[in-house]
mmCIF file of C-alpha atoms in Angstrom:
data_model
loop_
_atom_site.group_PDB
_atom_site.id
_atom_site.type_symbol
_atom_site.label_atom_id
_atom_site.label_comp_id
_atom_site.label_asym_id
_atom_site.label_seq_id
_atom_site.Cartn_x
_atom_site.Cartn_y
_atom_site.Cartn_z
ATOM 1 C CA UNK A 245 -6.864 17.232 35.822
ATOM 2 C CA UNK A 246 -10.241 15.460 36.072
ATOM 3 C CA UNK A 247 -12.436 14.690 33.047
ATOM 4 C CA UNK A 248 -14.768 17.123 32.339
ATOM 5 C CA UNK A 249 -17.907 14.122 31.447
ATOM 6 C CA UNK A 250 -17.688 11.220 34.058
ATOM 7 C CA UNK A 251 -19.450 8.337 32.768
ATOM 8 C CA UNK A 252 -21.078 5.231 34.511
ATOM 9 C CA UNK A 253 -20.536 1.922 31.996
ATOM 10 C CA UNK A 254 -23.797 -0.455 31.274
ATOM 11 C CA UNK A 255 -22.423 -2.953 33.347
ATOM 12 C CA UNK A 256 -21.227 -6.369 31.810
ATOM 13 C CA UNK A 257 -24.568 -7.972 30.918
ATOM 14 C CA UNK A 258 -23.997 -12.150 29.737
ATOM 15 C CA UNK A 259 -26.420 -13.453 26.846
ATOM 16 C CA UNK A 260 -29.123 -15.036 26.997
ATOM 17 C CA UNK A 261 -29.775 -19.072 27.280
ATOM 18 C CA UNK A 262 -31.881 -18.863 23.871
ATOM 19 C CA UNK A 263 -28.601 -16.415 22.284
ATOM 20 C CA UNK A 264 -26.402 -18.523 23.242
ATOM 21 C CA UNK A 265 -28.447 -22.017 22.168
ATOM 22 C CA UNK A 266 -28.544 -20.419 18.780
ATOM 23 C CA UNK A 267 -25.351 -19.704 18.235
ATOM 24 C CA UNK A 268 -24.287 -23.114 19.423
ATOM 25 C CA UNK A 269 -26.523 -25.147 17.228
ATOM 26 C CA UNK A 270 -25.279 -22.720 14.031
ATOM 27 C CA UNK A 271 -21.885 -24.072 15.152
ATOM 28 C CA UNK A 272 -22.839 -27.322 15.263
ATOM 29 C CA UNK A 273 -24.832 -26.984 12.025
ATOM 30 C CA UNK A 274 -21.543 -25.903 10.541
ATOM 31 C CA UNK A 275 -19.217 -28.314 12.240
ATOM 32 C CA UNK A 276 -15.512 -27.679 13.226
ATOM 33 C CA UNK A 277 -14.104 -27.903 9.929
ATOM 34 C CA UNK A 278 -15.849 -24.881 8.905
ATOM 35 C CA UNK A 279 -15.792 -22.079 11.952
ATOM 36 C CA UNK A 280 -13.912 -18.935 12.176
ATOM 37 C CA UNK A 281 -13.840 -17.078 15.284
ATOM 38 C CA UNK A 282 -12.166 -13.386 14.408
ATOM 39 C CA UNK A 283 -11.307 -11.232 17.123
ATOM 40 C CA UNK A 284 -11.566 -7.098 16.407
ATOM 41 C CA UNK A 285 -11.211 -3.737 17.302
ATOM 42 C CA UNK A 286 -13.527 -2.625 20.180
ATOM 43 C CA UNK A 287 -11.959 -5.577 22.883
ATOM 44 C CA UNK A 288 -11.828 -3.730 26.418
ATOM 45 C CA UNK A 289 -9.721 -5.648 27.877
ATOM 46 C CA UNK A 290 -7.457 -8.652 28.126
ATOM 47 C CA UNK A 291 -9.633 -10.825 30.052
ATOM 48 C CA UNK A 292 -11.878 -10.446 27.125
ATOM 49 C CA UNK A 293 -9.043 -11.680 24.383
ATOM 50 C CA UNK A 294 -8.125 -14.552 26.948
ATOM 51 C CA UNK A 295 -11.902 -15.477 26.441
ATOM 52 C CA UNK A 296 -11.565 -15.807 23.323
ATOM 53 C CA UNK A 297 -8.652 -17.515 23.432
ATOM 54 C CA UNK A 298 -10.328 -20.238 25.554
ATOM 55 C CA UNK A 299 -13.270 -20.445 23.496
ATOM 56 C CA UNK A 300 -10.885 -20.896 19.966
ATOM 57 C CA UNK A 301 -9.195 -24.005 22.386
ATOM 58 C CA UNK A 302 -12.703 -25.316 23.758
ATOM 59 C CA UNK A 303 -13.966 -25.270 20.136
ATOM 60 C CA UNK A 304 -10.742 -26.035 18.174
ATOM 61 C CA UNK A 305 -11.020 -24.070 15.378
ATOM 62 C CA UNK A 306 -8.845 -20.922 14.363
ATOM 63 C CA UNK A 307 -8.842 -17.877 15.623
ATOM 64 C CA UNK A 308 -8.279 -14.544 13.078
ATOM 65 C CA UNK A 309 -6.517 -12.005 15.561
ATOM 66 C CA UNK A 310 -7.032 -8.077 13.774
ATOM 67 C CA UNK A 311 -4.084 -5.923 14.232
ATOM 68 C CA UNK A 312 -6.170 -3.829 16.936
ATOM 69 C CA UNK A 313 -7.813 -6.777 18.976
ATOM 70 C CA UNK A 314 -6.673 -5.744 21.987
ATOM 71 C CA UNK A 315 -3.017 -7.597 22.353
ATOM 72 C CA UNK A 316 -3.536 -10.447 20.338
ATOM 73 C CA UNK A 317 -2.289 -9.479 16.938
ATOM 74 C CA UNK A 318 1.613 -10.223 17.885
ATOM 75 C CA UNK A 319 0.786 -13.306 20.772
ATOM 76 C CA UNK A 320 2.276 -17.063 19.853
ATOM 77 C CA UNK A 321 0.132 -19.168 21.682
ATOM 78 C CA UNK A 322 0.405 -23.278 21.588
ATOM 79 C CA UNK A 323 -2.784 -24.819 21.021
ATOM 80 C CA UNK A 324 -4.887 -22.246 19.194
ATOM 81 C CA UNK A 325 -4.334 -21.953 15.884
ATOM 82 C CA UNK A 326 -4.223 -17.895 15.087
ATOM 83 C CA UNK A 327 -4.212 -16.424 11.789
ATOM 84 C CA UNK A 328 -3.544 -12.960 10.442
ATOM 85 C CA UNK A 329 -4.225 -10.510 7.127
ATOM 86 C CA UNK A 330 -3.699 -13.256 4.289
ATOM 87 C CA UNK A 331 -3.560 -16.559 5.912
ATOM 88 C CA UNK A 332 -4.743 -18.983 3.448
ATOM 89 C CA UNK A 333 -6.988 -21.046 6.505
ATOM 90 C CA UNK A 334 -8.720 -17.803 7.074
ATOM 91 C CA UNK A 335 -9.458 -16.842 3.536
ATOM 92 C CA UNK A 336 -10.472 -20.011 2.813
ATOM 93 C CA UNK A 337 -12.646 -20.163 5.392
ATOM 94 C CA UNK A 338 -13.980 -16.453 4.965
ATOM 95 C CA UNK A 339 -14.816 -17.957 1.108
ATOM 96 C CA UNK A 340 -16.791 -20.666 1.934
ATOM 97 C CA UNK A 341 -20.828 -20.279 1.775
ATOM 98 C CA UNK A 342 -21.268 -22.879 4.473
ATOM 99 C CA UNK A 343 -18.947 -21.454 6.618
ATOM 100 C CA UNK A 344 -19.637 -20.088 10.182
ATOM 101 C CA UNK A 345 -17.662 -16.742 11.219
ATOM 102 C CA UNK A 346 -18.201 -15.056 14.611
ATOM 103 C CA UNK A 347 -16.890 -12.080 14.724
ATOM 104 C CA UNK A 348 -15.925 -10.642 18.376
ATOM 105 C CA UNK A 349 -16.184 -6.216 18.772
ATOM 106 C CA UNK A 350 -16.110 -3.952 15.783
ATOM 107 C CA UNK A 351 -14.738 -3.250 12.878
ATOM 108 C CA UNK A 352 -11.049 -4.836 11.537
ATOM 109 C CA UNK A 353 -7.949 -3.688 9.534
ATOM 110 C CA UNK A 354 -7.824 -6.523 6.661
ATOM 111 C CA UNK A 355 -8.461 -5.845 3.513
ATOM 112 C CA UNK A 356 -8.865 -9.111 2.269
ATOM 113 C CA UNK A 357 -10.784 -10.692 5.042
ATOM 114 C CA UNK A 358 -13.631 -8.071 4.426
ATOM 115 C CA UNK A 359 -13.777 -8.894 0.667
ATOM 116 C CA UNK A 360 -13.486 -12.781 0.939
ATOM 117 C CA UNK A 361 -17.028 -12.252 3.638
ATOM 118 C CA UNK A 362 -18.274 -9.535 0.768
ATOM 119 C CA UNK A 363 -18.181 -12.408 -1.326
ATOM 120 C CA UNK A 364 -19.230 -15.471 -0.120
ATOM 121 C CA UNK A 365 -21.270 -14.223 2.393
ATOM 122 C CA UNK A 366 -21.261 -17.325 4.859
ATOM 123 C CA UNK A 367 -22.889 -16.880 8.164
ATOM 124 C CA UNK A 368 -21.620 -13.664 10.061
ATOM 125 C CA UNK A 369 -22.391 -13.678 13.784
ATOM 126 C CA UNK A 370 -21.072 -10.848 15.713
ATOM 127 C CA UNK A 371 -20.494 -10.844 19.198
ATOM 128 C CA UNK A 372 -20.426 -7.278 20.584
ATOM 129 C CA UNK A 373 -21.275 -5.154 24.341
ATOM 130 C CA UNK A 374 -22.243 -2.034 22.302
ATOM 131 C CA UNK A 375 -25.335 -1.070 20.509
ATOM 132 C CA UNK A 376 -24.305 0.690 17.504
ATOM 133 C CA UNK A 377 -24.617 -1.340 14.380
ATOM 134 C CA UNK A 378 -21.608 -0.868 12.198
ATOM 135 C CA UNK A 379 -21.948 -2.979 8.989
ATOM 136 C CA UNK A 380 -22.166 -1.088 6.046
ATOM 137 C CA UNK A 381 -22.264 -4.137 3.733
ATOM 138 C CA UNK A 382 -24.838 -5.999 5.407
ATOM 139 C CA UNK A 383 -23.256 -9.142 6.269
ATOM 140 C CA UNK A 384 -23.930 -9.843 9.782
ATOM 141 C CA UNK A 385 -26.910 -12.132 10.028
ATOM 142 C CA UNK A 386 -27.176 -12.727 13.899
ATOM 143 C CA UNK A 387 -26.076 -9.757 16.331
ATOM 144 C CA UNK A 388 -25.739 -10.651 20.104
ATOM 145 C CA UNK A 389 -25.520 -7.761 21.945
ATOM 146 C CA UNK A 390 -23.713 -9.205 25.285
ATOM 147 C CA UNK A 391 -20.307 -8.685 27.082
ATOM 148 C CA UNK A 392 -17.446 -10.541 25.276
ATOM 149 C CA UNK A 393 -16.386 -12.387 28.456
ATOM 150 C CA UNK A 394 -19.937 -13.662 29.611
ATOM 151 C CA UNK A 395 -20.300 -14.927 26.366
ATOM 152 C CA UNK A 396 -17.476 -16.769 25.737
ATOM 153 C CA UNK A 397 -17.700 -18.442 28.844
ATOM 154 C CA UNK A 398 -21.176 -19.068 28.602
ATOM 155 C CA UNK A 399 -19.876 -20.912 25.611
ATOM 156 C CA UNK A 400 -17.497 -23.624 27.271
ATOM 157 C CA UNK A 401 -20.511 -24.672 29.154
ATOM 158 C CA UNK A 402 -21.510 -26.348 26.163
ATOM 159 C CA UNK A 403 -19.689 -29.393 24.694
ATOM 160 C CA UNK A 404 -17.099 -28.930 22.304
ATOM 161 C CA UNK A 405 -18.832 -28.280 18.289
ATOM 162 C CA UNK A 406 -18.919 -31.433 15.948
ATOM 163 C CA UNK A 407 -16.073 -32.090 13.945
ATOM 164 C CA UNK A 408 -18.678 -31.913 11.054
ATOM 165 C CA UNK A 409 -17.412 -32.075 7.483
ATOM 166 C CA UNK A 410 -14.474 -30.036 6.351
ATOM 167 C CA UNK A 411 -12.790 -28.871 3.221
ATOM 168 C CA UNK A 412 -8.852 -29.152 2.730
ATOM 169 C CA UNK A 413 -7.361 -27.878 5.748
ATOM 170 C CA UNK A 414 -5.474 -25.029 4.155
ATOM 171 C CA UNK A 415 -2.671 -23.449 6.365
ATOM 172 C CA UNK A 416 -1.597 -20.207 7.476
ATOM 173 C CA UNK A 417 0.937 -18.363 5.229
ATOM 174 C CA UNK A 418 1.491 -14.714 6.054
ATOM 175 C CA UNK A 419 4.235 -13.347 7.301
ATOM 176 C CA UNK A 420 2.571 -12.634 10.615
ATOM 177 C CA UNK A 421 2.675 -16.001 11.469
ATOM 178 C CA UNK A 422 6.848 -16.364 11.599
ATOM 179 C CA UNK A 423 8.120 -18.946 13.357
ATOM 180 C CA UNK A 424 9.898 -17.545 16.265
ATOM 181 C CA UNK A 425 13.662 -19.426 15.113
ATOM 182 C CA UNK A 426 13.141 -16.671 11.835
ATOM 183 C CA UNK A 427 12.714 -13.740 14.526
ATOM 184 C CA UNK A 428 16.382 -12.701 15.080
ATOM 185 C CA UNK A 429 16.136 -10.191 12.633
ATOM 186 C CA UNK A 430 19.165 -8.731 10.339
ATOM 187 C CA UNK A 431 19.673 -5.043 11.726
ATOM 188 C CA UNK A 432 20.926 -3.982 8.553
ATOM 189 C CA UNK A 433 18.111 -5.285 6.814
ATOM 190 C CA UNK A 434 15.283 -3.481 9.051
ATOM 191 C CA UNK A 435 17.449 -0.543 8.528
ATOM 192 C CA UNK A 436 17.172 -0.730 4.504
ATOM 193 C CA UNK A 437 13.514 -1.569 4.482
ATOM 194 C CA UNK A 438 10.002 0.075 5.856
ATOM 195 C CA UNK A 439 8.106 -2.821 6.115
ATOM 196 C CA UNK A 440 11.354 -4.872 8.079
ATOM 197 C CA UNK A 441 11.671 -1.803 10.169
ATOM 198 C CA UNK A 442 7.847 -1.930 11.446
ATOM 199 C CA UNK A 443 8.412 -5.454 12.498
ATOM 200 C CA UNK A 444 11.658 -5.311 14.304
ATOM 201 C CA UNK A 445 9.724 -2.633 16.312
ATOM 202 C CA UNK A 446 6.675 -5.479 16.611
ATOM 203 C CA UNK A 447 9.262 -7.248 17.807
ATOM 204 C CA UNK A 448 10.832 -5.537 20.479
ATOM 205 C CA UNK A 449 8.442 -3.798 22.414
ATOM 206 C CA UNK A 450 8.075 -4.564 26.234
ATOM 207 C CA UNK A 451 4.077 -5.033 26.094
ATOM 208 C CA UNK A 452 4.594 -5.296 29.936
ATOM 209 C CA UNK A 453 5.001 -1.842 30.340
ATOM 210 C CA UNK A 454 3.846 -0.311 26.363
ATOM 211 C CA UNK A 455 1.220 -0.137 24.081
ATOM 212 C CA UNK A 456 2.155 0.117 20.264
ATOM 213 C CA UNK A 457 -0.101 2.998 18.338
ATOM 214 C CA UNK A 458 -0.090 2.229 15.093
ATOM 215 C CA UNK A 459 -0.502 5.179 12.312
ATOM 216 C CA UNK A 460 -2.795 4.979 9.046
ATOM 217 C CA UNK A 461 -1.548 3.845 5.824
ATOM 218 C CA UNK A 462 1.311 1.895 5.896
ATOM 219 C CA UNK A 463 2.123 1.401 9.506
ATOM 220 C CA UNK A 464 -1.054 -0.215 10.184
ATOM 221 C CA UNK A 465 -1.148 -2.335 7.248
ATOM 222 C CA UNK A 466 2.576 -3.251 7.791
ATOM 223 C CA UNK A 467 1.486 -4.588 11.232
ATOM 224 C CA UNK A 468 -1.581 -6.420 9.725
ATOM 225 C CA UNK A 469 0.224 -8.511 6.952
ATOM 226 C CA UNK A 470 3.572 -8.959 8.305
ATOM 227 C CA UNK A 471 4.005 -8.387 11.849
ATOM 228 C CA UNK A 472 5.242 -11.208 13.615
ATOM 229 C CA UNK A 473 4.160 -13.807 16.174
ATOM 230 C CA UNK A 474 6.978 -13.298 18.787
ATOM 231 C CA UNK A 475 5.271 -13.234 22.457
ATOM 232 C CA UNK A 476 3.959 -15.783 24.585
ATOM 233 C CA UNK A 477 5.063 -19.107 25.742
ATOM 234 C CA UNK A 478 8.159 -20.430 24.292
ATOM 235 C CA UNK A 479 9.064 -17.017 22.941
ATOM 236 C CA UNK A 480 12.600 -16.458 22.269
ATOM 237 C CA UNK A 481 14.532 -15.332 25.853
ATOM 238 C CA UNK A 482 13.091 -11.999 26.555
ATOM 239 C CA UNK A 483 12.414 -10.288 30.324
ATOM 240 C CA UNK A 484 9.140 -10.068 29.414
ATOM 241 C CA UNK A 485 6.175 -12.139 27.561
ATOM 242 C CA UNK A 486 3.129 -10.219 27.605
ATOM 243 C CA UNK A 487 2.397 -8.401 23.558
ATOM 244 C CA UNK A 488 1.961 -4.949 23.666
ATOM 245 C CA UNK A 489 -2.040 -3.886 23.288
ATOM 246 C CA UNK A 490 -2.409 -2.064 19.802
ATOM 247 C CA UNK A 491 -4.376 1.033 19.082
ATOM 248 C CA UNK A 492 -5.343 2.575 16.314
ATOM 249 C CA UNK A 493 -7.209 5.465 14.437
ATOM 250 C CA UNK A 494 -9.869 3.830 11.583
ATOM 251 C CA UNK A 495 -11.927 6.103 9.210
ATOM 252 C CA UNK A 496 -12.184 7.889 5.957
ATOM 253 C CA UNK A 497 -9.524 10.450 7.906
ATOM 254 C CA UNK A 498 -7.391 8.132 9.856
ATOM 255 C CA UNK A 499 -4.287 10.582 9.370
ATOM 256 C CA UNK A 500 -5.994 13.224 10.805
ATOM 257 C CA UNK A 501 -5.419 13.856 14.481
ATOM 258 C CA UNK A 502 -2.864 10.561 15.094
ATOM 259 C CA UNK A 503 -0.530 12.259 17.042
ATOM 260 C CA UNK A 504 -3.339 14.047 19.371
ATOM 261 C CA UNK A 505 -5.144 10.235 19.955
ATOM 262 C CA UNK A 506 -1.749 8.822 20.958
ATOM 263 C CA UNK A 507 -0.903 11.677 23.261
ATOM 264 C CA UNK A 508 -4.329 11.334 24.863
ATOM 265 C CA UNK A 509 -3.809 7.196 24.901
ATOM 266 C CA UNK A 510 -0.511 7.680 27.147
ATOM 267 C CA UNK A 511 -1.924 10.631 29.320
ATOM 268 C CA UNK A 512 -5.479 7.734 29.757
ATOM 269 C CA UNK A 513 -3.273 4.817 30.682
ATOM 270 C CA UNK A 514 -0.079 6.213 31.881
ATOM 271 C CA UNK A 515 1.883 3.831 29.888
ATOM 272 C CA UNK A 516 4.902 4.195 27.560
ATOM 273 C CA UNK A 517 3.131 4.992 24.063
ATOM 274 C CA UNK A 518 5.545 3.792 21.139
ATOM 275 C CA UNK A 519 3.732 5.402 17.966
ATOM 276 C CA UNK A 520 4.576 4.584 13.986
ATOM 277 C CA UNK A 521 3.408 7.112 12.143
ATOM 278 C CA UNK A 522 4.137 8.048 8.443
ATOM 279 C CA UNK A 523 5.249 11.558 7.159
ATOM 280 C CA UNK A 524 2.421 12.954 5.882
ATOM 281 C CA UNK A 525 0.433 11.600 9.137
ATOM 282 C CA UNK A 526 2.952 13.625 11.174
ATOM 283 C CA UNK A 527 2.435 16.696 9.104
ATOM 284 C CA UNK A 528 -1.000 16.471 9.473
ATOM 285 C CA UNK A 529 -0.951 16.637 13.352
ATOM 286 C CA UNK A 530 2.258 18.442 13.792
ATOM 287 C CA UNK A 531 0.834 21.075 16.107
ATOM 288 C CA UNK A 532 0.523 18.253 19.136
ATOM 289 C CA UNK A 533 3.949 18.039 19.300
ATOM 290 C CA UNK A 534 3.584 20.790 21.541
ATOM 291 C CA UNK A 535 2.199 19.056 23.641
ATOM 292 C CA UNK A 536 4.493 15.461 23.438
ATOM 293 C CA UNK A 537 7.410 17.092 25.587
ATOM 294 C CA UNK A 538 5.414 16.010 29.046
ATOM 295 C CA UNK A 539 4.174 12.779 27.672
ATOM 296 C CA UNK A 540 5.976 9.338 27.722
ATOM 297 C CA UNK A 541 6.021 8.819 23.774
ATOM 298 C CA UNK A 542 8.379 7.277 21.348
ATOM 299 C CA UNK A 543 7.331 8.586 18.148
ATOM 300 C CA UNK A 544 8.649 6.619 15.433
ATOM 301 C CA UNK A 545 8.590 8.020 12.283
ATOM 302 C CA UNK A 546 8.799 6.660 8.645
ATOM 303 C CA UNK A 547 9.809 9.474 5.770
ATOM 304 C CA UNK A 548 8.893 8.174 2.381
ATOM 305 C CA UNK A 549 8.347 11.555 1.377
ATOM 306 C CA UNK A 550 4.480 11.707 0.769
ATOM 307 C CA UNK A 551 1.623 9.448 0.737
ATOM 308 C CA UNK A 552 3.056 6.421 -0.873
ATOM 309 C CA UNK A 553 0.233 3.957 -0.119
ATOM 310 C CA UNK A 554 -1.494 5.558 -2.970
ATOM 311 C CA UNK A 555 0.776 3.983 -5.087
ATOM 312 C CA UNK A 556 -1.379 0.389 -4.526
ATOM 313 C CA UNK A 557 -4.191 2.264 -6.053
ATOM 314 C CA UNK A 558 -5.780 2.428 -9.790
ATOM 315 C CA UNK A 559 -5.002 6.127 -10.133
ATOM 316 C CA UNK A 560 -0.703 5.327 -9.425
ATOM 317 C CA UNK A 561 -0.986 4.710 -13.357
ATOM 318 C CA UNK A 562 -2.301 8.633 -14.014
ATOM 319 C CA UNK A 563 1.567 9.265 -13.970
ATOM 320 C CA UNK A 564 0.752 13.441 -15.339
ATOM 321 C CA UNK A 565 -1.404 13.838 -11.537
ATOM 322 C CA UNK A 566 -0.365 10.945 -9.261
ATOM 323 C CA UNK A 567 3.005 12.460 -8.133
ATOM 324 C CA UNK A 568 2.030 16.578 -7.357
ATOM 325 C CA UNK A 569 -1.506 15.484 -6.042
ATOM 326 C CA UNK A 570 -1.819 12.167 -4.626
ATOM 327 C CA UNK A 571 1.852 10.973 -3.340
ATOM 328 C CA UNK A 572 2.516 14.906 -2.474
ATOM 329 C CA UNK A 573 6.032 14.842 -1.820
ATOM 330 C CA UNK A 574 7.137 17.188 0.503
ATOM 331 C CA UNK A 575 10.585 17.183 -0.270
ATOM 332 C CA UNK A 576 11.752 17.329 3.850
ATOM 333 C CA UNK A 577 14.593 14.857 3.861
ATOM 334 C CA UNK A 578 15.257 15.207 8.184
ATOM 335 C CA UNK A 579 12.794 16.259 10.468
ATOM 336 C CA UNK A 580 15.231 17.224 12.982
ATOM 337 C CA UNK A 581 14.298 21.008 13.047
ATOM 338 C CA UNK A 582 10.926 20.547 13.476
ATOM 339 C CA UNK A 583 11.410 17.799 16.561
ATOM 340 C CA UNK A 584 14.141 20.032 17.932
ATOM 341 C CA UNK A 585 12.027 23.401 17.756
ATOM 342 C CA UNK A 586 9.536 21.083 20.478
ATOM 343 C CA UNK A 587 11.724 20.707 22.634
ATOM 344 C CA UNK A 588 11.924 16.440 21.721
ATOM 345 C CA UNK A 589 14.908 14.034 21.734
ATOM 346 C CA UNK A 590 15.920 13.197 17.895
ATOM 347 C CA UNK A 591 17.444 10.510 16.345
ATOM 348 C CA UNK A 592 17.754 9.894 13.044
ATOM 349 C CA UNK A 593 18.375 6.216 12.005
ATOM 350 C CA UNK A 594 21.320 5.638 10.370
ATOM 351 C CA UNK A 595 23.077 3.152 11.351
ATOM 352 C CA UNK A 596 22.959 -0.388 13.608
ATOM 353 C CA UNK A 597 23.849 1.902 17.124
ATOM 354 C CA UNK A 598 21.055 4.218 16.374
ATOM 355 C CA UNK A 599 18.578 0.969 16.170
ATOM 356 C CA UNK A 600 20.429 -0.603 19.284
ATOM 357 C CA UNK A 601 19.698 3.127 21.152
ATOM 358 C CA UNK A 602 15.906 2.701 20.341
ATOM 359 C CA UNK A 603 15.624 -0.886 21.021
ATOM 360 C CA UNK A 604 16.696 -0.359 24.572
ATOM 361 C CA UNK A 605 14.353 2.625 24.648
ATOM 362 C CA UNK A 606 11.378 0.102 23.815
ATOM 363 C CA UNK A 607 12.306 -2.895 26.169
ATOM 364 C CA UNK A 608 12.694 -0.420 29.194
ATOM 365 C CA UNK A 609 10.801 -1.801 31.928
ATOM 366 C CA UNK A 610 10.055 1.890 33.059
ATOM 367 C CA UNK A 611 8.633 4.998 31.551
ATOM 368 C CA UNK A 612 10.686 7.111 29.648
ATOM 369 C CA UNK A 613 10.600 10.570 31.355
ATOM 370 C CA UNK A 614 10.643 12.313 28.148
ATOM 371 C CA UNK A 615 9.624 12.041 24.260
ATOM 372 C CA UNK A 616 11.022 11.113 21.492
ATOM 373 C CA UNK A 617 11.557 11.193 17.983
ATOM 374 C CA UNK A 618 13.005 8.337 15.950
ATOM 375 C CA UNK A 619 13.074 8.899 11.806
ATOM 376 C CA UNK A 620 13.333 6.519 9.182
ATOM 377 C CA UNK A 621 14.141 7.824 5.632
ATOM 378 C CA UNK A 622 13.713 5.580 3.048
ATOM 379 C CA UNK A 623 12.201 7.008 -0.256
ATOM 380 C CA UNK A 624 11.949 3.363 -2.458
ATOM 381 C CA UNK A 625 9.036 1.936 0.147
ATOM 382 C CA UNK A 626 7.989 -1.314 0.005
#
């Protein structure tokens, strides 16, 4: 069925000499030793993250890749250093008054990037082909307005950035960073633990012929800290290489709706759609599953029996309210009835042959011809 809006795109427009002279000499002005490129959400594309992956070589200077920048949040690539959600380089960086930080698309996931640039408040130059200005605490003191790509390549024309002065190097330290010898992970441990779990799945999708949807709350933030690095060259034997491209939901009601926007994602792009979603996310949205029997979706689901991020928050010490109002337990141990009253595949993770039955599900080269639902129970979350 057609669209009912057809659109025409402003087509790919490249900056402008005197854009792109400014932002060089504010590069310059900083010097190597104190640039951070950060790619974000609103990348269309991969030839627009392999720009930025040339420009992060060209310049040498490290690249901060947001869980929903396109495909870059899982890639290993030699040469460019790449940091994720609590790398020390990038915080340190991010902290630093003199520091340069251009930021490519939208809005990102981390936390702590946002309030290390709250902060400091070095210079913020965003990069970005749409005309909507989102930056609610004022931070960004040049916006170019100009397709990714053109831009980035505009870039290399210019002559690598002084070296410049630089403090201590600093290193990357999350999790998301993992060497790929410390990726062949313990089944038995991703089975005992939700934030393992999320990265096994990181781990072992076929980006080739998948995209990873990644649900609100934990999921997402699971991805953002601790995902690892485990695609691209010299990646452990796999039959493919390519990461999967991550999308997400962002706002003040992210876990509204998640299962609709990955059904819609799949039906767009045709692709195998592997979504982590949490319980109360899946509750939220449970009417779509209606609609998941003709779709190609793995629905992955983790069970910690109510909203458990809240537990990370100020009001997890109100001990009379938190439980019946915030965390909301729902008490639903298997959500096998509600899968099998749609019609979908279950599975319900138990053991190392139930992980081994998704895990081929995920590295399929083809599309599943059917959904399915995959559930996690763990009640002591990490």
């Amino acid at each position: 069925m057609a669209p009912m809006t057809e659109y025409f795109p402003v087509p790919p427009s490249p900056p402008s000499p005197r854009a792109a002279m400014k932002l060089v000499g504010l590069a310059n002005q900083a010097g190597r030793g104190r640039i951070l490129l950060v790619a974000s959400g609103g990348l269309r594309g991969e030839h627009e993250a392999d720009a930025i992956l040339a420009l992060a070589r060209h310049w040498e200077v490290p690249l901060f890749t947001d869980t929903t920048a396109y495909n870059l949040r899982l890639l290993n690539k030699p040469g460019v250093k790449l940091c994720s959600d609590g790398d020390e380089l990038a915080l340190r960086l991010a902290s630093d008054p003199e520091s340069l930080v251009v930021l490519f698309g939208d809005r990102f996931v981390s936390k702590s990037l946002l309030q290390s640039l709250g902060k400091a408040r070095p210079k913020l130059v965003q990069i970005s082909p749409f005309n909507g200005r989102e930056d609610p605490n004022h931070l960004v003191r040049l916006r170019i307005q100009a397709d990714i790509h053109s831009t980035c390549y505009a870039l290399l024309n210019y002559p690598p950035v002084k070296p410049g002065e630089s403090k201590k190097e600093g290193h990357t330290t999350s999790a998301g960073r993992a060497n790929l010898e410390n990726m062949d992970m313990d089944e038995e441990k991703a089975l005992s633990s939700e934030r393992d779990f999320v990265s096994w799945i990181c781990s072992n999708i076929n980006g080739d012929a998948g995209i990873l949807f990644a649900g609100n709350s934990m999921p997402i933030r699971y991805i953002d800290r601790h995902a690892p690095r485990t695609y691209g060259p010299g990646s452990r034997e796999k039959s493919f290489r390519s990461p999967p491209q991550i999308c997400a939901n962002r706002g003040a009601s992210g876990i509204d709706g998640v299962l609709s926007t990955a059904l819609g994602v799949q039906r767009a792009t045709g692709r195998h759609v592997v979504l982590i979603v949490g319980d109360l996310s899946f509750l939220h949205d449970v009417g779509a599953l209606k609609l998941a029997s003709s779709h190609s979706i793995t629905i992955v689901l983790l069970n910690n029996d109510g909203g458990v991020i809240f537990k990370k928050l100020p009001v997890f010490e109100q001990k009379h309210v938190f439980r019946e109002y915030f965390q909301a337990p729902h008490g639903i141990t298997s959500f096998r009835p509600v899968a099998e009253q749609f019609g979908l595949k279950y599975t319900q993770m138990a053991n190392v042959e139930d992980l081994l039955s998704l895990q081929e599900r995920l590295q399929a080269g083809g599309i599943p011809d059917s959904a399915a639902v995959f559930e996690l129970t763990i009640h002591d979350s990490d």
